[in-house]
Coordinates of C-alpha atoms in Angstrom, one line a residue:
M5 CA -63.5 -28.1 53.1
E6 CA -64.6 -28.2 56.5
K7 CA -63.4 -31.8 57.7
T8 CA -60.6 -34.4 55.8
L9 CA -62.5 -36.3 53.8
K10 CA -61.0 -39.8 53.1
Y11 CA -59.5 -41.1 49.9
R12 CA -62.9 -42.2 48.4
E13 CA -65.0 -40.0 49.8
A14 CA -62.2 -37.2 48.3
V15 CA -62.5 -38.9 45.0
K16 CA -66.2 -38.6 44.7
L17 CA -65.9 -35.4 45.0
L18 CA -63.7 -34.8 42.4
Q19 CA -64.9 -36.7 40.4
D20 CA -68.6 -35.2 40.3
R21 CA -67.1 -31.6 40.3
F22 CA -64.4 -31.8 37.7
P23 CA -65.6 -30.3 34.2
F24 CA -64.4 -33.0 31.8
E25 CA -66.0 -35.8 31.8
E26 CA -64.3 -39.1 32.6
Y27 CA -60.4 -37.4 32.9
C28 CA -60.2 -38.9 37.0
V29 CA -61.8 -42.6 35.9
Q30 CA -58.2 -43.3 37.0
A31 CA -58.3 -42.0 40.5
S32 CA -60.9 -44.8 41.9
E33 CA -58.6 -47.1 41.0
G34 CA -56.5 -49.2 43.9
S35 CA -53.0 -48.1 42.0
S36 CA -52.9 -45.0 39.8
A37 CA -51.0 -41.5 40.4
Y38 CA -54.1 -40.2 42.0
S39 CA -53.8 -43.0 44.8
N40 CA -50.2 -42.9 45.1
I41 CA -49.6 -39.1 45.3
A42 CA -52.2 -38.9 47.9
L43 CA -50.9 -41.6 49.8
T44 CA -47.0 -40.0 49.5
C45 CA -48.5 -36.2 50.6
R46 CA -50.2 -38.3 53.3
R47 CA -46.6 -40.0 54.8
Y48 CA -44.6 -37.0 54.9
L49 CA -47.2 -34.1 55.6
K50 CA -50.0 -33.3 58.3
P51 CA -53.6 -31.8 57.2
G52 CA -53.1 -27.9 56.8
S53 CA -49.5 -28.1 55.4
R54 CA -49.4 -25.9 52.0
I55 CA -48.4 -27.7 48.3
L56 CA -47.5 -26.1 45.5
D57 CA -48.6 -28.3 42.5
F58 CA -46.0 -27.0 39.6
G59 CA -47.4 -27.5 36.3
C60 CA -50.5 -28.9 37.8
G61 CA -52.4 -28.5 34.5
P62 CA -56.2 -29.0 35.0
C63 CA -56.0 -29.2 38.9
D64 CA -57.0 -32.7 39.2
K65 CA -54.8 -33.8 41.4
T66 CA -54.6 -30.4 43.2
A67 CA -58.3 -30.6 44.1
L68 CA -58.1 -34.4 45.2
L69 CA -55.2 -32.9 48.1
Q70 CA -57.5 -30.3 48.6
F71 CA -60.4 -32.1 49.7
L72 CA -58.0 -34.4 51.9
G73 CA -57.2 -31.3 54.0
F74 CA -54.2 -29.9 52.4
Q75 CA -53.9 -26.3 51.7
C76 CA -53.0 -26.3 47.8
S77 CA -51.9 -23.8 45.3
G78 CA -51.3 -24.4 41.8
Y79 CA -48.7 -22.9 39.1
D80 CA -49.1 -23.8 35.2
D81 CA -49.3 -21.9 31.5
L82 CA -52.0 -23.8 30.3
L83 CA -51.0 -23.9 27.0
D84 CA -51.4 -27.0 26.3
H85 CA -53.5 -27.8 23.0
W86 CA -56.5 -29.3 24.8
H87 CA -56.2 -26.5 27.7
M88 CA -56.8 -23.7 24.4
I89 CA -60.2 -24.9 23.0
P90 CA -62.5 -22.3 23.7
G91 CA -64.1 -22.7 27.1
N92 CA -61.7 -25.4 28.7
R93 CA -59.2 -22.5 30.2
E94 CA -61.9 -20.6 31.5
K95 CA -63.5 -24.0 33.0
I96 CA -60.3 -25.0 34.6
I97 CA -59.8 -21.3 36.5
A98 CA -63.4 -21.9 37.4
F99 CA -62.7 -25.1 38.9
A100 CA -59.6 -23.9 40.9
R101 CA -61.3 -21.3 42.2
E102 CA -64.2 -23.1 43.3
C103 CA -62.4 -26.2 45.2
G104 CA -60.6 -23.4 47.0
I105 CA -57.1 -23.6 45.1
E106 CA -54.8 -20.5 45.0
L107 CA -53.7 -21.1 40.6
Q108 CA -51.2 -18.5 39.4
V109 CA -51.4 -19.1 35.7
A110 CA -48.3 -18.0 34.1
G111 CA -47.3 -14.9 33.1
S112 CA -44.6 -11.9 32.3
N113 CA -44.7 -11.8 36.2
G114 CA -43.3 -14.9 36.8
I115 CA -44.4 -16.6 40.3
S116 CA -45.3 -14.5 42.7
F117 CA -45.1 -17.1 46.0
G118 CA -42.7 -15.9 49.1
R119 CA -39.5 -17.9 49.8
N120 CA -40.4 -20.4 52.4
T121 CA -43.9 -20.3 52.2
F122 CA -44.6 -24.0 51.1
D123 CA -44.4 -27.5 53.4
M124 CA -43.5 -29.4 49.7
I125 CA -43.0 -28.7 45.9
M126 CA -44.7 -30.9 43.8
L127 CA -44.2 -31.3 40.0
H128 CA -46.0 -34.2 38.9
D129 CA -45.0 -35.6 35.3
V130 CA -43.2 -32.0 34.6
L131 CA -39.6 -32.6 34.3
E132 CA -39.5 -34.9 31.4
H133 CA -41.0 -31.7 29.0
L134 CA -38.5 -29.2 29.9
H135 CA -36.6 -28.2 27.1
D136 CA -33.8 -26.5 28.8
S137 CA -31.9 -28.0 32.1
P138 CA -34.2 -27.8 35.3
R139 CA -31.4 -26.5 37.0
D140 CA -32.5 -22.8 37.2
L141 CA -36.0 -23.9 37.6
M142 CA -35.6 -26.2 40.6
N143 CA -33.4 -23.8 42.3
D144 CA -36.0 -20.9 42.2
L145 CA -38.3 -23.2 43.5
L146 CA -36.6 -24.7 46.4
E147 CA -36.6 -21.3 47.1
L148 CA -40.2 -21.3 48.0
V149 CA -40.1 -24.3 49.6
K150 CA -39.6 -24.3 54.0
P151 CA -36.4 -25.6 56.0
E152 CA -37.0 -29.2 55.8
G153 CA -40.0 -29.3 53.5
Y154 CA -40.3 -31.6 50.5
L155 CA -39.8 -31.9 47.3
F156 CA -42.2 -34.5 45.7
V157 CA -41.1 -35.5 41.8
T158 CA -42.7 -37.9 39.8
V159 CA -41.3 -38.7 36.0
P160 CA -42.1 -41.7 33.5
N161 CA -39.5 -44.4 33.0
A162 CA -36.9 -43.6 30.6
V163 CA -36.0 -47.9 30.7
N164 CA -39.6 -49.4 31.5
I165 CA -40.3 -52.7 30.3
R166 CA -42.8 -51.2 27.5
K167 CA -39.6 -49.6 26.0
R168 CA -37.4 -51.7 26.7
L169 CA -39.3 -54.5 24.8
S170 CA -40.1 -51.6 22.0
V171 CA -36.4 -51.1 21.5
L172 CA -35.7 -54.6 21.6
F173 CA -38.2 -55.0 18.7
G174 CA -36.9 -52.2 16.4
R175 CA -39.8 -49.5 17.7
T176 CA -39.4 -46.2 19.2
N177 CA -38.9 -45.7 22.8
Y178 CA -40.0 -42.0 22.2
P179 CA -43.3 -40.5 22.1
S180 CA -44.7 -41.8 18.9
F181 CA -43.7 -40.0 15.9
E182 CA -47.4 -39.3 14.9
D183 CA -48.4 -37.7 17.8
Y184 CA -44.6 -35.6 17.2
Y185 CA -45.6 -34.9 13.6
W186 CA -49.0 -33.8 13.8
Y187 CA -48.7 -31.6 17.2
P188 CA -51.0 -28.6 16.2
S189 CA -48.2 -26.1 17.9
A190 CA -44.7 -25.7 19.5
W191 CA -44.4 -29.5 20.8
R192 CA -45.4 -30.2 24.5
G193 CA -44.9 -33.7 24.9
H194 CA -41.4 -35.4 26.6
V195 CA -38.1 -34.5 25.7
R196 CA -35.9 -35.8 28.1
E197 CA -36.9 -39.0 30.4
Y198 CA -35.4 -39.9 33.6
V199 CA -33.6 -43.1 35.2
R200 CA -33.2 -43.4 38.9
E201 CA -29.5 -42.5 38.5
D202 CA -31.2 -39.3 36.6
L203 CA -33.2 -38.3 40.1
I204 CA -29.7 -39.0 42.3
K205 CA -27.6 -36.6 40.8
L206 CA -30.6 -34.1 40.5
S207 CA -31.2 -34.1 44.6
K208 CA -27.2 -34.1 44.7
Y209 CA -27.1 -31.1 42.3
L210 CA -29.8 -29.8 44.3
N211 CA -28.3 -30.5 48.1
L212 CA -31.6 -32.0 49.1
E213 CA -31.7 -35.2 51.0
I214 CA -32.9 -38.1 49.4
V215 CA -36.1 -39.9 51.4
E216 CA -37.6 -41.9 49.3
L217 CA -37.0 -42.9 45.7
R218 CA -38.8 -45.7 44.1
G219 CA -40.4 -47.0 41.3
C220 CA -44.1 -46.9 41.1
D221 CA -47.4 -48.0 38.9
H222 CA -49.1 -44.7 36.8
M223 CA -49.9 -46.0 33.5
L224 CA -51.2 -49.7 35.1
H225 CA -54.6 -48.3 33.3
R226 CA -53.3 -48.4 29.8
L227 CA -52.7 -52.1 30.2
P228 CA -54.9 -54.8 29.2
V229 CA -56.8 -55.9 32.0
A230 CA -55.2 -59.7 31.2
S231 CA -51.8 -58.5 31.6
R232 CA -51.5 -56.2 34.4
P233 CA -50.5 -59.3 37.2
V234 CA -47.5 -60.6 34.9
Y235 CA -46.3 -56.7 34.5
V236 CA -47.1 -56.3 38.5
L237 CA -45.0 -59.7 39.4
L238 CA -42.2 -58.5 37.1
T239 CA -41.8 -55.2 38.2
A240 CA -42.0 -56.2 41.8
I241 CA -38.9 -58.5 41.0
F242 CA -36.8 -55.6 38.9
S243 CA -38.6 -52.5 39.8
G244 CA -36.2 -50.6 37.4
W245 CA -38.9 -51.7 34.6
K246 CA -42.1 -49.9 36.6
D247 CA -43.6 -47.4 34.3
S248 CA -42.6 -44.3 36.2
W249 CA -39.8 -43.1 39.1
M250 CA -41.2 -40.9 41.6
L251 CA -38.4 -39.3 44.3
V252 CA -39.1 -37.2 47.6
A253 CA -36.1 -35.3 48.9
K254 CA -35.4 -33.0 51.6
K255 CA -35.0 -29.4 51.7
K256 CA -31.5 -29.0 54.2
R257 CA -31.7 -26.5 56.8
G258 CA -28.8 -23.6 55.5
W259 CA -29.8 -25.4 52.1
A260 CA -28.9 -22.4 49.5
T261 CA -29.1 -21.6 45.7
N262 CA -26.3 -23.5 43.0
K263 CA -26.9 -22.8 39.8
T264 CA -23.3 -22.4 38.5
L265 CA -19.9 -25.0 38.6
P266 CA -16.5 -24.1 38.9
E267 CA -14.7 -23.7 35.3
D268 CA -12.6 -26.9 35.4
E269 CA -15.3 -29.1 36.9
L270 CA -17.8 -27.7 33.8
A271 CA -14.8 -28.1 31.5
C272 CA -14.8 -31.5 32.6
I273 CA -18.6 -32.4 31.9
L274 CA -18.7 -30.5 28.7
R275 CA -15.2 -32.4 27.1
R276 CA -16.9 -35.6 26.8
D277 CA -19.3 -34.7 24.2
T278 CA -17.0 -32.5 22.1
P279 CA -13.9 -32.5 20.3
Y280 CA -13.0 -29.1 21.0
K281 CA -10.4 -29.3 23.4
Y282 CA -10.9 -27.6 26.5
A283 CA -8.3 -26.1 29.2
E284 CA -6.7 -28.8 31.6

């Protein structure tokens, strides 16, 4: 872009260019994932900073940040069911190219971005989909971040107010059973959602400095309009009831990968969930 756009201008450009009708409608709302992500990036980064959006999907939020003056790259396997509908993957790739986004589609060669390349790496609604520990992935991604660069993560809150009430009335806090039962390929939905303490531990294990950790409203549009003020009031008092968590953490100077624990520490963790007697 020749000039840095204001947020509403960037949203208008996104909605005009995005190839899937009504997909980005929430970007126009005052409180949404789009506005929260944009404001957060502007709070920590200068225009022109390099951002990697890992698990970027159709590059909607990536493009918004690109229009706001950041230099954005994206990475995704584009294997969600709707991505695989004939023509959709091609539309996503063409949209990214038109917006100036460097999009890498996952393949056998892995991530080809260089070490210490990015000022920030983002993972929005990604960690909850992983079937394995995020340990190796997060360490590998942090190698791509410059010293004192940022990790920016958003995840659904495993104990938000909707899930608390669902369990109280005997309903599930997991994704709906029909979604899981009828999903037409390998399950791509939520596997393990997060609470505040999980994100604190994640930052500790990754040797990152937490600069911001708070509840946020990314699913407000799913509530009936009449009930939104009640939700906003309650979650302002009890922030742990908000629908999502947002973590921004800084990579320390001298940071190094840490993918293993001493055997005795690992045994202390593993013995909690099995009757097998690990060595003391």
